[in-house]
Amino acid sequence: MTTVESLSDKLFKELDKASSLKQLEEMRVAALGKKGAITDLLKNMASLSLEEKKTYGQQVNALKENFATALEEKKKALEAKELEAKLQSERVDVSLPTVGKPEGKIHPVYQVLEEMLAIFNQMGFKLAEGPDIEDDFHCFEALNFPKNHPARQMQATFFMDGEEDLVLRTHTSPVQIRTMENIKPPIKIVAPGRTYRCDYDMTHSPMFHQIEGLIIDKTTNMGHLKGCLVEFAKAFFNVEDIPVRFRPSFFPFTEPSAEMDIGCSRENGEFKIEAGKGWMEVLGCGMVHPNVLKNCGLDPDEYQGFAFGCGIDRFAMLKYGIPDLRTFFEADVRWIQNYGFGALDVPNMIRGFAAGVQK
């Protein structure tokens, strides 16, 4: 009759010799399965007294638990060993010269961002940046959002777990607030970056890219805003007679406010700049609200200006005929090979943005 001690010695000796995950699985079934060796030990209990059954049962259960634990530890060690062997066998010497043309591509979002920044640089804007995680004051309160505004609710904003005052920024407008707090007018900046909202369809994504502009001085008006954005659109799309319209809108941080649409068609599953086929909203804009200026320590009787926010991803869709925003973030190599740019492709304003960063 097999005893608990003899079976234990046998199993652990075999476990020490195991050299593959396949062997471990076979040992697990042979020892712990319904017809396994440890299960068979319980058959010996029929001839034992009540007191002996109690002691014997405890010994068998202890063996079962110890062996299962040892199996799991051995499995982790073998998995780590196999992973290391695989990494070594697939190791690539990145210092070797490439053979043929490099396959890497620049993502359309970053190519378009460089194109936008190059245009705004030519217009005299400077670059400003800010954090992705913002506090309530810079993301909402300073921008004149009422306490009960829908953008503060869970369906629109990602709140940080356990931090009621911190959110993933829903726009890059907090950079405007930080700039006005720290820099004395005149101010002329653009602020690109990632933004986050609870939204997902063909033209929306939970994480997307924006670029916002801000001009603060003593004389800027709505006419300057319209002229700036129309000239930007002409340069970006390289279309002199580009179809553009401005519609009255509402934003808590601007007054008056407007949305800018670009004429486009969606025939054959592609976006094209074209008049008379339809419209696509590409940005919001307006004159900076006096309350926003006050919140940043500026006198609205002395200073005024305008602000605008563009969706970089949407501009990429329009310019390069990309039908679905969601594909931008799916990491599909075939997609990037089709829509991506070569490393030496130059933005349409000759160079990227080289102006200093303002924070």
Tab-separated table of C-alpha atoms in Angstrom:
chain	number	residue	atom	x	y	z
A	1	MET	CA	0.000	0.000	0.000
A	2	THR	CA	1.318	3.413	-0.988
A	3	THR	CA	1.855	5.680	2.008
A	4	VAL	CA	1.565	9.460	2.126
A	5	GLU	CA	5.299	9.788	2.823
A	6	SER	CA	6.432	7.514	-0.015
A	7	LEU	CA	4.117	9.193	-2.546
A	8	SER	CA	5.287	12.613	-1.395
A	9	ASP	CA	8.956	11.672	-1.927
A	10	LYS	CA	8.172	10.281	-5.369
A	11	LEU	CA	6.141	13.272	-6.561
A	12	PHE	CA	8.617	15.936	-5.418
A	13	LYS	CA	11.587	14.059	-6.934
A	14	GLU	CA	9.766	13.907	-10.275
A	15	LEU	CA	8.852	17.587	-9.962
A	16	ASP	CA	12.518	18.533	-9.503
A	17	LYS	CA	13.373	16.718	-12.745
A	18	ALA	CA	10.559	18.316	-14.795
A	19	SER	CA	11.964	20.516	-17.553
A	20	SER	CA	8.928	21.594	-19.576
A	21	LEU	CA	5.425	22.963	-19.091
A	22	LYS	CA	4.043	19.892	-20.863
A	23	GLN	CA	5.628	17.611	-18.266
A	24	LEU	CA	4.207	19.735	-15.461
A	25	GLU	CA	0.689	19.450	-16.861
A	26	GLU	CA	1.034	15.662	-17.159
A	27	MET	CA	2.260	15.483	-13.538
A	28	ARG	CA	-0.628	17.667	-12.350
A	29	VAL	CA	-3.198	15.354	-13.932
A	30	ALA	CA	-1.405	12.203	-12.696
A	31	ALA	CA	-1.258	13.468	-9.110
A	32	LEU	CA	-4.246	15.785	-8.624
A	33	GLY	CA	-6.754	14.584	-11.210
A	34	LYS	CA	-9.925	12.613	-10.390
A	35	LYS	CA	-7.974	9.387	-10.924
A	36	GLY	CA	-4.669	10.784	-9.675
A	37	ALA	CA	-2.270	9.243	-7.175
A	38	ILE	CA	-3.168	11.614	-4.331
A	39	THR	CA	-6.873	10.992	-4.870
A	40	ASP	CA	-6.193	7.238	-4.713
A	41	LEU	CA	-4.715	7.640	-1.235
A	42	LEU	CA	-8.181	8.408	0.086
A	43	LYS	CA	-9.258	4.864	-0.810
A	44	ASN	CA	-7.060	3.588	2.030
A	45	MET	CA	-9.250	5.311	4.594
A	46	ALA	CA	-11.907	2.580	4.509
A	47	SER	CA	-9.864	0.278	6.763
A	48	LEU	CA	-8.902	2.952	9.299
A	49	SER	CA	-10.491	3.855	12.624
A	50	LEU	CA	-12.302	7.156	13.076
A	51	GLU	CA	-9.326	8.773	14.811
A	52	GLU	CA	-6.872	7.408	12.211
A	53	LYS	CA	-9.107	8.690	9.383
A	54	LYS	CA	-8.913	12.216	10.822
A	55	THR	CA	-5.113	12.211	11.006
A	56	TYR	CA	-4.705	10.452	7.650
A	57	GLY	CA	-7.102	12.846	5.906
A	58	GLN	CA	-5.152	15.826	7.190
A	59	GLN	CA	-1.892	14.327	5.865
A	60	VAL	CA	-3.403	13.718	2.418
A	61	ASN	CA	-4.857	17.242	2.208
A	62	ALA	CA	-1.522	18.734	3.299
A	63	LEU	CA	0.269	16.759	0.564
A	64	LYS	CA	-2.310	17.916	-1.976
A	65	GLU	CA	-1.911	21.598	-1.046
A	66	ASN	CA	1.913	21.469	-0.850
A	67	PHE	CA	2.239	19.716	-4.177
A	68	ALA	CA	-0.187	22.103	-5.890
A	69	THR	CA	1.802	25.080	-4.555
A	70	ALA	CA	5.106	23.543	-5.665
A	71	LEU	CA	3.631	22.884	-9.118
A	72	GLU	CA	2.586	26.521	-9.501
A	73	GLU	CA	6.014	27.799	-8.414
A	74	LYS	CA	7.733	25.416	-10.816
A	75	LYS	CA	5.378	26.525	-13.596
A	76	LYS	CA	6.261	30.194	-13.046
A	77	ALA	CA	9.973	29.386	-13.095
A	78	LEU	CA	9.686	27.401	-16.343
A	79	GLU	CA	7.548	30.122	-17.962
A	80	ALA	CA	10.147	32.737	-17.070
A	81	LYS	CA	12.905	30.507	-18.446
A	82	GLU	CA	11.020	29.896	-21.699
A	83	LEU	CA	10.296	33.625	-22.080
A	84	GLU	CA	13.954	34.487	-21.579
A	85	ALA	CA	14.959	31.871	-24.163
A	86	LYS	CA	12.420	33.263	-26.626
A	87	LEU	CA	13.616	36.834	-26.083
A	88	GLN	CA	17.206	35.782	-26.667
A	89	SER	CA	16.321	33.877	-29.834
A	90	GLU	CA	14.338	36.843	-31.203
A	91	ARG	CA	16.879	39.457	-30.212
A	92	VAL	CA	17.560	42.097	-32.853
A	93	ASP	CA	20.754	44.106	-33.077
A	94	VAL	CA	19.344	47.606	-33.619
A	95	SER	CA	22.814	48.951	-34.368
A	96	LEU	CA	22.932	47.015	-37.653
A	97	PRO	CA	22.229	49.041	-40.817
A	98	THR	CA	18.763	48.693	-42.330
A	99	VAL	CA	18.292	46.613	-45.444
A	100	GLY	CA	16.217	48.316	-48.113
A	101	LYS	CA	13.706	51.028	-47.294
A	102	PRO	CA	12.745	51.482	-43.610
A	103	GLU	CA	9.168	50.367	-42.938
A	104	GLY	CA	8.346	52.815	-40.155
A	105	LYS	CA	5.711	55.466	-40.849
A	106	ILE	CA	4.786	58.754	-39.183
A	107	HIS	CA	1.210	58.717	-37.872
A	108	PRO	CA	-1.128	61.140	-39.717
A	109	VAL	CA	-2.016	62.893	-36.440
A	110	TYR	CA	1.573	63.942	-35.824
A	111	GLN	CA	2.180	64.878	-39.442
A	112	VAL	CA	-0.946	67.069	-39.403
A	113	LEU	CA	0.055	68.551	-36.044
A	114	GLU	CA	3.391	69.627	-37.537
A	115	GLU	CA	1.589	71.119	-40.533
A	116	MET	CA	-0.777	73.082	-38.276
A	117	LEU	CA	1.986	74.323	-36.009
A	118	ALA	CA	4.060	75.392	-38.993
A	119	ILE	CA	1.166	77.542	-40.255
A	120	PHE	CA	0.460	79.091	-36.859
A	121	ASN	CA	4.173	79.746	-36.424
A	122	GLN	CA	4.142	81.727	-39.659
A	123	MET	CA	1.211	83.718	-38.214
A	124	GLY	CA	3.274	84.639	-35.161
A	125	PHE	CA	1.802	82.263	-32.565
A	126	LYS	CA	4.035	80.773	-29.876
A	127	LEU	CA	3.721	77.276	-28.430
A	128	ALA	CA	2.295	76.613	-24.948
A	129	GLU	CA	1.777	73.294	-23.131
A	130	GLY	CA	0.073	71.988	-20.001
A	131	PRO	CA	-0.663	68.778	-18.052
A	132	ASP	CA	-3.124	66.081	-19.213
A	133	ILE	CA	-4.446	65.716	-15.642
A	134	GLU	CA	-6.078	68.962	-14.578
A	135	ASP	CA	-7.779	70.341	-11.498
A	136	ASP	CA	-11.378	71.531	-11.507
A	137	PHE	CA	-10.420	75.205	-11.414
A	138	HIS	CA	-8.318	75.239	-14.581
A	139	CYS	CA	-10.496	72.771	-16.510
A	140	PHE	CA	-13.922	74.172	-15.605
A	141	GLU	CA	-14.299	76.926	-13.012
A	142	ALA	CA	-11.848	79.427	-14.480
A	143	LEU	CA	-13.444	78.849	-17.888
A	144	ASN	CA	-16.842	80.017	-16.593
A	145	PHE	CA	-18.477	76.572	-16.366
A	146	PRO	CA	-21.415	76.643	-13.929
A	147	LYS	CA	-21.350	74.026	-11.172
A	148	ASN	CA	-24.238	72.126	-12.803
A	149	HIS	CA	-22.892	72.199	-16.373
A	150	PRO	CA	-23.243	68.790	-18.151
A	151	ALA	CA	-19.508	68.677	-18.972
A	152	ARG	CA	-18.821	68.216	-15.259
A	153	GLN	CA	-20.854	65.001	-15.154
A	154	MET	CA	-19.591	61.441	-15.610
A	155	GLN	CA	-21.060	61.024	-19.113
A	156	ALA	CA	-18.694	63.664	-20.518
A	157	THR	CA	-15.629	63.727	-18.259
A	158	PHE	CA	-13.175	61.132	-16.945
A	159	PHE	CA	-12.763	61.805	-13.218
A	160	MET	CA	-9.686	60.466	-11.424
A	161	ASP	CA	-10.571	57.604	-9.075
A	162	GLY	CA	-10.700	58.867	-5.510
A	163	GLU	CA	-9.788	62.426	-6.537
A	164	GLU	CA	-12.920	64.577	-6.871
A	165	ASP	CA	-10.931	67.659	-7.915
A	166	LEU	CA	-8.804	65.986	-10.648
A	167	VAL	CA	-9.927	65.034	-14.164
A	168	LEU	CA	-8.438	64.050	-17.501
A	169	ARG	CA	-8.693	67.358	-19.332
A	170	THR	CA	-11.659	67.544	-21.705
A	171	HIS	CA	-10.012	70.264	-23.805
A	172	THR	CA	-6.701	72.108	-24.020
A	173	SER	CA	-8.322	75.349	-22.808
A	174	PRO	CA	-6.740	74.982	-19.321
A	175	VAL	CA	-3.446	75.843	-21.024
A	176	GLN	CA	-4.979	79.210	-21.926
A	177	ILE	CA	-5.846	79.799	-18.266
A	178	ARG	CA	-2.345	78.887	-17.098
A	179	THR	CA	-0.838	81.168	-19.747
A	180	MET	CA	-3.012	84.163	-18.778
A	181	GLU	CA	-2.163	83.582	-15.105
A	182	ASN	CA	1.589	83.677	-15.755
A	183	ILE	CA	2.163	85.925	-18.794
A	184	LYS	CA	1.213	89.568	-19.126
A	185	PRO	CA	-0.625	90.544	-22.356
A	186	PRO	CA	-0.201	90.792	-25.267
A	187	ILE	CA	-0.553	86.998	-25.576
A	188	LYS	CA	-0.555	84.989	-28.808
A	189	ILE	CA	-0.244	81.236	-28.261
A	190	VAL	CA	-1.368	77.859	-29.584
A	191	ALA	CA	-1.704	74.860	-27.250
A	192	PRO	CA	-1.724	71.349	-28.776
A	193	GLY	CA	-2.205	68.123	-26.838
A	194	ARG	CA	-4.244	65.044	-25.987
A	195	THR	CA	-7.750	65.471	-24.578
A	196	TYR	CA	-10.279	62.989	-23.175
A	197	ARG	CA	-14.078	62.624	-23.248
A	198	CYS	CA	-16.601	59.787	-22.840
A	199	ASP	CA	-17.528	59.579	-26.521
A	200	TYR	CA	-16.975	56.985	-29.240
A	201	ASP	CA	-18.220	56.836	-32.860
A	202	MET	CA	-16.962	57.487	-36.419
A	203	THR	CA	-16.047	61.106	-35.649
A	204	HIS	CA	-15.403	60.899	-31.863
A	205	SER	CA	-12.906	59.025	-29.710
A	206	PRO	CA	-12.382	58.807	-25.904
A	207	MET	CA	-8.859	60.150	-26.449
A	208	PHE	CA	-8.274	62.660	-29.225
A	209	HIS	CA	-6.007	65.553	-30.136
A	210	GLN	CA	-6.772	69.262	-30.038
A	211	ILE	CA	-4.940	72.464	-30.751
A	212	GLU	CA	-6.275	75.684	-29.275
A	213	GLY	CA	-5.328	79.266	-30.006
A	214	LEU	CA	-5.525	82.375	-27.834
A	215	ILE	CA	-4.897	86.039	-28.533
A	216	ILE	CA	-5.235	88.614	-25.758
A	217	ASP	CA	-4.552	92.334	-26.302
A	218	LYS	CA	-6.482	95.610	-26.272
A	219	THR	CA	-7.874	95.756	-29.823
A	220	THR	CA	-8.516	92.235	-31.218
A	221	ASN	CA	-12.105	91.652	-32.389
A	222	MET	CA	-14.359	89.032	-34.012
A	223	GLY	CA	-13.296	90.119	-37.492
A	224	HIS	CA	-9.685	89.261	-36.651
A	225	LEU	CA	-10.838	85.835	-35.409
A	226	LYS	CA	-12.686	85.028	-38.635
A	227	GLY	CA	-9.825	86.232	-40.826
A	228	CYS	CA	-7.275	84.210	-38.851
A	229	LEU	CA	-9.225	80.946	-39.121
A	230	VAL	CA	-10.142	81.346	-42.804
A	231	GLU	CA	-6.508	82.054	-43.725
A	232	PHE	CA	-5.409	79.048	-41.659
A	233	ALA	CA	-7.897	76.773	-43.465
A	234	LYS	CA	-6.750	78.045	-46.880
A	235	ALA	CA	-3.107	77.357	-46.044
A	236	PHE	CA	-3.747	73.977	-44.420
A	237	PHE	CA	-5.908	72.524	-47.187
A	238	ASN	CA	-4.124	74.479	-49.958
A	239	VAL	CA	-7.510	75.560	-51.304
A	240	GLU	CA	-7.888	79.267	-52.036
A	241	ASP	CA	-11.691	79.255	-52.356
A	242	ILE	CA	-12.373	76.921	-49.445
A	243	PRO	CA	-16.042	76.509	-48.431
A	244	VAL	CA	-16.321	77.799	-44.850
A	245	ARG	CA	-19.219	78.927	-42.713
A	246	PHE	CA	-19.529	80.261	-39.158
A	247	ARG	CA	-22.625	79.384	-37.118
A	248	PRO	CA	-23.664	81.060	-33.845
A	249	SER	CA	-23.060	78.720	-30.926
A	250	PHE	CA	-22.562	78.707	-27.159
A	251	PHE	CA	-19.484	78.053	-25.068
A	252	PRO	CA	-19.241	79.126	-21.396
A	253	PHE	CA	-15.781	80.611	-21.943
A	254	THR	CA	-16.502	82.779	-25.028
A	255	GLU	CA	-19.118	85.424	-25.882
A	256	PRO	CA	-20.083	85.728	-28.679
A	257	SER	CA	-19.336	82.154	-29.746
A	258	ALA	CA	-19.365	80.369	-33.095
A	259	GLU	CA	-18.649	77.025	-34.727
A	260	MET	CA	-16.728	76.802	-37.991
A	261	ASP	CA	-17.806	74.265	-40.622
A	262	ILE	CA	-15.970	73.173	-43.753
A	263	GLY	CA	-17.823	72.020	-46.854
A	264	CYS	CA	-17.159	68.366	-47.621
A	265	SER	CA	-18.543	65.260	-49.286
A	266	ARG	CA	-18.481	61.678	-48.014
A	267	GLU	CA	-19.006	59.847	-51.296
A	268	ASN	CA	-17.435	56.380	-51.676
A	269	GLY	CA	-16.528	56.335	-47.988
A	270	GLU	CA	-14.019	59.210	-48.240
A	271	PHE	CA	-13.973	62.781	-47.006
A	272	LYS	CA	-13.285	65.464	-49.620
A	273	ILE	CA	-13.217	69.255	-49.411
A	274	GLU	CA	-16.111	70.248	-51.661
A	275	ALA	CA	-18.850	72.881	-51.662
A	276	GLY	CA	-22.523	72.044	-51.869
A	277	LYS	CA	-22.283	68.433	-50.630
A	278	GLY	CA	-22.497	68.872	-46.875
A	279	TRP	CA	-20.753	70.362	-43.868
A	280	MET	CA	-18.493	69.101	-41.114
A	281	GLU	CA	-17.906	71.033	-37.904
A	282	VAL	CA	-14.161	71.339	-37.290
A	283	LEU	CA	-13.709	73.885	-34.511
A	284	GLY	CA	-15.318	76.170	-31.972
A	285	CYS	CA	-14.306	79.770	-31.400
A	286	GLY	CA	-15.337	83.135	-29.970
A	287	MET	CA	-14.316	86.215	-28.023
A	288	VAL	CA	-12.911	85.407	-24.579
A	289	HIS	CA	-15.627	85.844	-21.942
A	290	PRO	CA	-15.040	88.748	-19.504
A	291	ASN	CA	-15.474	86.340	-16.571
A	292	VAL	CA	-12.570	84.232	-17.856
A	293	LEU	CA	-10.356	87.303	-18.007
A	294	LYS	CA	-11.363	88.216	-14.431
A	295	ASN	CA	-10.609	84.673	-13.219
A	296	CYS	CA	-7.083	85.032	-14.619
A	297	GLY	CA	-6.473	88.397	-12.993
A	298	LEU	CA	-6.985	90.492	-16.159
A	299	ASP	CA	-9.206	93.578	-16.407
A	300	PRO	CA	-11.919	92.948	-19.079
A	301	ASP	CA	-12.342	96.727	-19.465
A	302	GLU	CA	-8.733	96.929	-20.627
A	303	TYR	CA	-8.114	93.587	-22.370
A	304	GLN	CA	-10.027	91.453	-24.856
A	305	GLY	CA	-9.217	88.728	-27.356
A	306	PHE	CA	-10.367	85.556	-29.037
A	307	ALA	CA	-9.877	81.815	-28.630
A	308	PHE	CA	-10.468	78.782	-30.840
A	309	GLY	CA	-10.116	75.008	-30.590
A	310	CYS	CA	-9.456	72.611	-33.496
A	311	GLY	CA	-9.732	68.840	-33.633
A	312	ILE	CA	-6.419	67.694	-35.107
A	313	ASP	CA	-7.824	64.242	-35.896
A	314	ARG	CA	-10.774	65.692	-37.796
A	315	PHE	CA	-8.524	67.937	-39.864
A	316	ALA	CA	-6.459	64.853	-40.723
A	317	MET	CA	-9.624	63.029	-41.790
A	318	LEU	CA	-10.632	65.899	-44.073
A	319	LYS	CA	-7.237	66.532	-45.618
A	320	TYR	CA	-6.232	62.930	-46.260
A	321	GLY	CA	-9.629	61.299	-46.852
A	322	ILE	CA	-9.723	59.071	-43.751
A	323	PRO	CA	-13.353	57.989	-43.176
A	324	ASP	CA	-13.364	56.728	-39.561
A	325	LEU	CA	-11.723	58.413	-36.560
A	326	ARG	CA	-11.597	55.161	-34.569
A	327	THR	CA	-9.027	53.663	-36.942
A	328	PHE	CA	-6.497	56.302	-35.820
A	329	PHE	CA	-6.059	54.437	-32.517
A	330	GLU	CA	-6.373	50.756	-33.484
A	331	ALA	CA	-2.617	50.193	-34.059
A	332	ASP	CA	-3.261	48.406	-37.370
A	333	VAL	CA	0.022	48.128	-39.304
A	334	ARG	CA	-1.853	47.936	-42.608
A	335	TRP	CA	-3.628	51.212	-41.832
A	336	ILE	CA	-0.436	53.069	-40.936
A	337	GLN	CA	1.264	51.728	-44.078
A	338	ASN	CA	-1.607	53.144	-46.116
A	339	TYR	CA	-2.139	56.503	-44.414
A	340	GLY	CA	1.244	57.058	-42.744
A	341	PHE	CA	4.025	59.382	-43.898
A	342	GLY	CA	7.678	58.752	-44.617
A	343	ALA	CA	10.249	60.030	-42.138
A	344	LEU	CA	11.452	62.650	-44.626
A	345	ASP	CA	8.012	63.937	-45.617
A	346	VAL	CA	8.023	67.669	-44.934
A	347	PRO	CA	4.997	69.558	-43.539
A	348	ASN	CA	3.323	71.834	-46.075
A	349	MET	CA	4.767	75.036	-44.617
A	350	ILE	CA	8.368	73.867	-45.267
A	351	ARG	CA	9.253	73.011	-41.676
A	352	GLY	CA	7.839	72.031	-38.318
A	353	PHE	CA	7.244	74.331	-35.359
A	354	ALA	CA	10.494	75.671	-33.909
A	355	ALA	CA	9.281	78.486	-31.653
A	356	GLY	CA	10.023	78.359	-27.934
A	357	VAL	CA	7.611	76.669	-25.534
A	358	GLN	CA	5.694	78.943	-23.126
A	359	LYS	CA	4.403	77.432	-19.874
